[in-house]
Amino acid sequence: MSLRVLIIVGDATETVDTLYPFYRLQEEGFQPVVAAPEKRTYQMVLHENRPGWTITREWEGYQIQADIAFEDVVPEDYLGIFFSGGRAPEYIRDHPDLIRITRHFFDENKPIASVCHGVEIPARAGCVKGRRMATVAKCQFDLEVCGGIYVNEPCVIDGNLVSGRTFHDNGVYVGPWIKMLVAARRKAHGSNGNGNGAEHYRFATAPRD
């Protein structure tokens, strides 16, 4: 079983939503693979509700390089998937290959995590019916209209699916998802959970293209 884990992004992906799990995966010996509509550099953003504002303000964040385009993803090669937030999900959720990828992880019961607007992707893919999920309050409708169950908590675990509301919940929901990935790795590689540890460390920290 591969140690690779997909992170789904697009332009205007939220910076903290994305980078926290990106580095946590590496800490645990996994290789985060950034997937997007095209293999290129994407502009992330910072989202915050400032005092006196009734809507989210947006600033430019760091950039992130996509390792692979959606059309080239073979989902069987990946252990889990993460749906990041920001405005990107609204614009990429109709991509047919992203829908194909998303359905694979739900159908195969692999570890899945979602935060904030990330819920829009599995909702569009028809994967949330009857599933309990956290998301930012403004996406409650998107979840419920597609048959999902909105839960206003920092970490919601429903089988193989872990979700949080916003990046403020990163320290609560990402950990349980990582534990699911570790359990899946252990099942695939044997009781020690990581096989050749030196090989995994090199795999997780190799220079990116």
PDB file of C-alpha atoms in Angstrom, residues 26-186:
ATOM      1  CA  GLN A  26       5.030  14.378   6.771  1.00  0.00           C
ATOM      2  CA  GLU A  27       5.583  14.188  10.524  1.00  0.00           C
ATOM      3  CA  GLU A  28       3.843  10.817  10.547  1.00  0.00           C
ATOM      4  CA  GLY A  29       5.814   9.423   7.607  1.00  0.00           C
ATOM      5  CA  PHE A  30       3.235   9.948   4.853  1.00  0.00           C
ATOM      6  CA  GLN A  31       3.786  11.720   1.551  1.00  0.00           C
ATOM      7  CA  PRO A  32       1.265  14.495   0.892  1.00  0.00           C
ATOM      8  CA  VAL A  33       0.479  14.737  -2.811  1.00  0.00           C
ATOM      9  CA  VAL A  34      -1.165  17.984  -3.877  1.00  0.00           C
ATOM     10  CA  ALA A  35      -3.780  17.445  -6.569  1.00  0.00           C
ATOM     11  CA  ALA A  36      -5.527  20.203  -8.524  1.00  0.00           C
ATOM     12  CA  PRO A  37      -7.218  20.815 -11.890  1.00  0.00           C
ATOM     13  CA  GLU A  38      -3.785  21.267 -13.507  1.00  0.00           C
ATOM     14  CA  LYS A  39      -0.206  20.594 -12.467  1.00  0.00           C
ATOM     15  CA  ARG A  40       0.938  24.168 -11.780  1.00  0.00           C
ATOM     16  CA  THR A  41       1.380  26.695  -8.996  1.00  0.00           C
ATOM     17  CA  TYR A  42      -1.755  27.799  -7.126  1.00  0.00           C
ATOM     18  CA  GLN A  43      -2.400  30.920  -5.084  1.00  0.00           C
ATOM     19  CA  MET A  44      -3.655  30.224  -1.570  1.00  0.00           C
ATOM     20  CA  VAL A  45      -5.520  32.778   0.526  1.00  0.00           C
ATOM     21  CA  LEU A  46      -6.050  33.753   4.163  1.00  0.00           C
ATOM     22  CA  HIS A  47      -9.639  33.933   5.394  1.00  0.00           C
ATOM     23  CA  GLU A  48     -10.668  35.713   8.566  1.00  0.00           C
ATOM     24  CA  ASN A  49     -13.744  37.337  10.046  1.00  0.00           C
ATOM     25  CA  ARG A  50     -12.524  40.744  11.213  1.00  0.00           C
ATOM     26  CA  PRO A  51     -14.418  42.819  13.822  1.00  0.00           C
ATOM     27  CA  GLY A  52     -17.111  44.924  12.201  1.00  0.00           C
ATOM     28  CA  TRP A  53     -17.333  42.709   9.121  1.00  0.00           C
ATOM     29  CA  THR A  54     -20.283  40.404   8.492  1.00  0.00           C
ATOM     30  CA  ILE A  55     -18.477  38.480   5.739  1.00  0.00           C
ATOM     31  CA  THR A  56     -15.082  36.823   5.498  1.00  0.00           C
ATOM     32  CA  ARG A  57     -12.201  39.013   4.393  1.00  0.00           C
ATOM     33  CA  GLU A  58      -9.537  37.555   2.134  1.00  0.00           C
ATOM     34  CA  TRP A  59      -5.813  38.151   1.746  1.00  0.00           C
ATOM     35  CA  GLU A  60      -3.231  36.462  -0.447  1.00  0.00           C
ATOM     36  CA  GLY A  61      -1.367  33.664   1.307  1.00  0.00           C
ATOM     37  CA  TYR A  62       1.499  31.453   0.222  1.00  0.00           C
ATOM     38  CA  GLN A  63       1.574  29.642  -3.106  1.00  0.00           C
ATOM     39  CA  ILE A  64       1.520  25.864  -3.430  1.00  0.00           C
ATOM     40  CA  GLN A  65       2.678  23.631  -6.253  1.00  0.00           C
ATOM     41  CA  ALA A  66       0.326  20.920  -7.456  1.00  0.00           C
ATOM     42  CA  ASP A  67       2.097  17.593  -7.882  1.00  0.00           C
ATOM     43  CA  ILE A  68      -0.538  16.089 -10.146  1.00  0.00           C
ATOM     44  CA  ALA A  69      -3.615  17.044 -12.183  1.00  0.00           C
ATOM     45  CA  PHE A  70      -6.970  15.472 -11.325  1.00  0.00           C
ATOM     46  CA  GLU A  71      -7.121  13.683 -14.661  1.00  0.00           C
ATOM     47  CA  ASP A  72      -3.871  11.841 -13.899  1.00  0.00           C
ATOM     48  CA  VAL A  73      -4.789  10.652 -10.410  1.00  0.00           C
ATOM     49  CA  VAL A  74      -5.165   6.898  -9.963  1.00  0.00           C
ATOM     50  CA  PRO A  75      -7.008   6.886  -6.603  1.00  0.00           C
ATOM     51  CA  GLU A  76      -6.111   3.254  -5.907  1.00  0.00           C
ATOM     52  CA  ASP A  77      -2.533   4.472  -5.395  1.00  0.00           C
ATOM     53  CA  TYR A  78      -3.445   6.625  -2.387  1.00  0.00           C
ATOM     54  CA  LEU A  79      -4.119   5.777   1.230  1.00  0.00           C
ATOM     55  CA  GLY A  80      -6.397   8.726   2.043  1.00  0.00           C
ATOM     56  CA  ILE A  81      -7.651  12.128   0.935  1.00  0.00           C
ATOM     57  CA  PHE A  82      -8.042  15.625   2.381  1.00  0.00           C
ATOM     58  CA  PHE A  83     -10.505  18.258   1.113  1.00  0.00           C
ATOM     59  CA  SER A  84      -9.184  21.690   1.995  1.00  0.00           C
ATOM     60  CA  GLY A  85     -11.320  24.802   2.383  1.00  0.00           C
ATOM     61  CA  GLY A  86     -11.281  28.336   1.050  1.00  0.00           C
ATOM     62  CA  ARG A  87     -13.118  29.384  -2.102  1.00  0.00           C
ATOM     63  CA  ALA A  88     -11.498  26.705  -4.275  1.00  0.00           C
ATOM     64  CA  PRO A  89     -14.059  23.915  -3.656  1.00  0.00           C
ATOM     65  CA  GLU A  90     -16.846  26.015  -5.158  1.00  0.00           C
ATOM     66  CA  TYR A  91     -14.918  26.307  -8.424  1.00  0.00           C
ATOM     67  CA  ILE A  92     -13.423  22.823  -8.724  1.00  0.00           C
ATOM     68  CA  ARG A  93     -16.255  20.642  -7.412  1.00  0.00           C
ATOM     69  CA  ASP A  94     -17.771  20.056 -10.884  1.00  0.00           C
ATOM     70  CA  HIS A  95     -14.522  18.657 -12.310  1.00  0.00           C
ATOM     71  CA  PRO A  96     -15.438  15.138 -13.526  1.00  0.00           C
ATOM     72  CA  ASP A  97     -12.127  13.616 -12.465  1.00  0.00           C
ATOM     73  CA  LEU A  98     -12.386  15.129  -8.997  1.00  0.00           C
ATOM     74  CA  ILE A  99     -15.841  13.594  -8.676  1.00  0.00           C
ATOM     75  CA  ARG A 100     -14.385  10.255  -9.798  1.00  0.00           C
ATOM     76  CA  ILE A 101     -11.557  10.502  -7.257  1.00  0.00           C
ATOM     77  CA  THR A 102     -13.867  11.515  -4.418  1.00  0.00           C
ATOM     78  CA  ARG A 103     -16.278   8.645  -4.987  1.00  0.00           C
ATOM     79  CA  HIS A 104     -13.426   6.151  -4.874  1.00  0.00           C
ATOM     80  CA  PHE A 105     -12.418   7.100  -1.321  1.00  0.00           C
ATOM     81  CA  PHE A 106     -15.986   6.935  -0.058  1.00  0.00           C
ATOM     82  CA  ASP A 107     -16.729   3.685  -1.883  1.00  0.00           C
ATOM     83  CA  GLU A 108     -13.527   2.047  -0.610  1.00  0.00           C
ATOM     84  CA  ASN A 109     -13.935   3.316   2.969  1.00  0.00           C
ATOM     85  CA  LYS A 110     -10.503   4.957   3.034  1.00  0.00           C
ATOM     86  CA  PRO A 111      -9.566   7.701   5.554  1.00  0.00           C
ATOM     87  CA  ILE A 112     -11.133  11.012   4.479  1.00  0.00           C
ATOM     88  CA  ALA A 113     -10.847  14.461   6.050  1.00  0.00           C
ATOM     89  CA  SER A 114     -12.659  17.673   5.180  1.00  0.00           C
ATOM     90  CA  VAL A 115     -12.654  21.188   6.585  1.00  0.00           C
ATOM     91  CA  CYS A 116     -14.676  24.337   6.006  1.00  0.00           C
ATOM     92  CA  HIS A 117     -15.822  24.674   2.357  1.00  0.00           C
ATOM     93  CA  GLY A 118     -14.160  21.365   1.517  1.00  0.00           C
ATOM     94  CA  VAL A 119     -17.548  19.754   2.159  1.00  0.00           C
ATOM     95  CA  GLU A 120     -18.755  21.139  -1.165  1.00  0.00           C
ATOM     96  CA  ILE A 121     -16.718  18.538  -3.047  1.00  0.00           C
ATOM     97  CA  PRO A 122     -18.093  15.302  -1.507  1.00  0.00           C
ATOM     98  CA  ALA A 123     -21.535  16.930  -1.467  1.00  0.00           C
ATOM     99  CA  ARG A 124     -21.328  17.556  -5.214  1.00  0.00           C
ATOM    100  CA  ALA A 125     -20.042  14.016  -5.752  1.00  0.00           C
ATOM    101  CA  GLY A 126     -23.143  12.604  -4.067  1.00  0.00           C
ATOM    102  CA  CYS A 127     -21.207  11.096  -1.147  1.00  0.00           C
ATOM    103  CA  VAL A 128     -22.661  12.811   1.931  1.00  0.00           C
ATOM    104  CA  LYS A 129     -26.172  11.367   2.149  1.00  0.00           C
ATOM    105  CA  GLY A 130     -26.759  10.236   5.728  1.00  0.00           C
ATOM    106  CA  ARG A 131     -23.232  11.239   6.775  1.00  0.00           C
ATOM    107  CA  ARG A 132     -22.564  13.438   9.824  1.00  0.00           C
ATOM    108  CA  MET A 133     -20.130  16.257   9.064  1.00  0.00           C
ATOM    109  CA  ALA A 134     -18.807  19.491  10.479  1.00  0.00           C
ATOM    110  CA  THR A 135     -18.344  22.445   8.168  1.00  0.00           C
ATOM    111  CA  VAL A 136     -18.347  26.219   8.317  1.00  0.00           C
ATOM    112  CA  ALA A 137     -21.870  27.395   9.125  1.00  0.00           C
ATOM    113  CA  LYS A 138     -22.372  29.047   5.740  1.00  0.00           C
ATOM    114  CA  CYS A 139     -22.008  25.599   4.090  1.00  0.00           C
ATOM    115  CA  GLN A 140     -24.648  23.943   6.268  1.00  0.00           C
ATOM    116  CA  PHE A 141     -27.147  24.301   3.442  1.00  0.00           C
ATOM    117  CA  ASP A 142     -24.769  22.754   0.878  1.00  0.00           C
ATOM    118  CA  LEU A 143     -24.368  19.717   3.114  1.00  0.00           C
ATOM    119  CA  GLU A 144     -28.013  19.303   4.082  1.00  0.00           C
ATOM    120  CA  VAL A 145     -29.480  19.834   0.614  1.00  0.00           C
ATOM    121  CA  CYS A 146     -27.342  16.889  -0.517  1.00  0.00           C
ATOM    122  CA  GLY A 147     -28.601  14.684   2.303  1.00  0.00           C
ATOM    123  CA  GLY A 148     -25.845  15.191   4.870  1.00  0.00           C
ATOM    124  CA  ILE A 149     -26.260  15.900   8.585  1.00  0.00           C
ATOM    125  CA  TYR A 150     -24.706  19.139   9.860  1.00  0.00           C
ATOM    126  CA  VAL A 151     -22.966  18.980  13.241  1.00  0.00           C
ATOM    127  CA  ASN A 152     -21.583  22.159  14.811  1.00  0.00           C
ATOM    128  CA  GLU A 153     -18.562  20.631  16.553  1.00  0.00           C
ATOM    129  CA  PRO A 154     -14.768  20.980  16.068  1.00  0.00           C
ATOM    130  CA  CYS A 155     -14.337  17.304  15.218  1.00  0.00           C
ATOM    131  CA  VAL A 156     -16.974  14.991  13.780  1.00  0.00           C
ATOM    132  CA  ILE A 157     -16.098  11.365  13.091  1.00  0.00           C
ATOM    133  CA  ASP A 158     -18.481   9.288  11.002  1.00  0.00           C
ATOM    134  CA  GLY A 159     -16.845   5.985  10.133  1.00  0.00           C
ATOM    135  CA  ASN A 160     -13.932   6.716   7.802  1.00  0.00           C
ATOM    136  CA  LEU A 161     -14.881  10.396   7.536  1.00  0.00           C
ATOM    137  CA  VAL A 162     -13.405  13.101   9.807  1.00  0.00           C
ATOM    138  CA  SER A 163     -14.378  16.763   9.502  1.00  0.00           C
ATOM    139  CA  GLY A 164     -13.882  20.152  11.134  1.00  0.00           C
ATOM    140  CA  ARG A 165     -15.562  23.530  10.798  1.00  0.00           C
ATOM    141  CA  THR A 166     -12.653  25.881  10.020  1.00  0.00           C
ATOM    142  CA  PHE A 167      -8.885  26.045  10.453  1.00  0.00           C
ATOM    143  CA  HIS A 168      -9.509  26.970  14.095  1.00  0.00           C
ATOM    144  CA  ASP A 169     -10.380  23.273  14.549  1.00  0.00           C
ATOM    145  CA  ASN A 170      -7.163  21.963  12.961  1.00  0.00           C
ATOM    146  CA  GLY A 171      -5.690  20.879  16.274  1.00  0.00           C
ATOM    147  CA  VAL A 172      -8.818  18.839  17.082  1.00  0.00           C
ATOM    148  CA  TYR A 173      -9.894  16.998  13.917  1.00  0.00           C
ATOM    149  CA  VAL A 174      -6.637  16.423  12.012  1.00  0.00           C
ATOM    150  CA  GLY A 175      -5.221  14.146  14.723  1.00  0.00           C
ATOM    151  CA  PRO A 176      -8.040  11.552  14.519  1.00  0.00           C
ATOM    152  CA  TRP A 177      -7.693  11.479  10.731  1.00  0.00           C
ATOM    153  CA  ILE A 178      -3.942  10.896  11.027  1.00  0.00           C
ATOM    154  CA  LYS A 179      -4.668   8.018  13.421  1.00  0.00           C
ATOM    155  CA  MET A 180      -6.956   6.464  10.804  1.00  0.00           C
ATOM    156  CA  LEU A 181      -4.176   6.712   8.224  1.00  0.00           C
ATOM    157  CA  VAL A 182      -1.690   5.145  10.633  1.00  0.00           C
ATOM    158  CA  ALA A 183      -4.123   2.274  11.263  1.00  0.00           C
ATOM    159  CA  ALA A 184      -4.566   1.785   7.515  1.00  0.00           C
ATOM    160  CA  ARG A 185      -0.792   1.785   7.065  1.00  0.00           C
ATOM    161  CA  ARG A 186      -0.376  -0.723   9.867  1.00  0.00           C
TER     162      ARG A 186
END
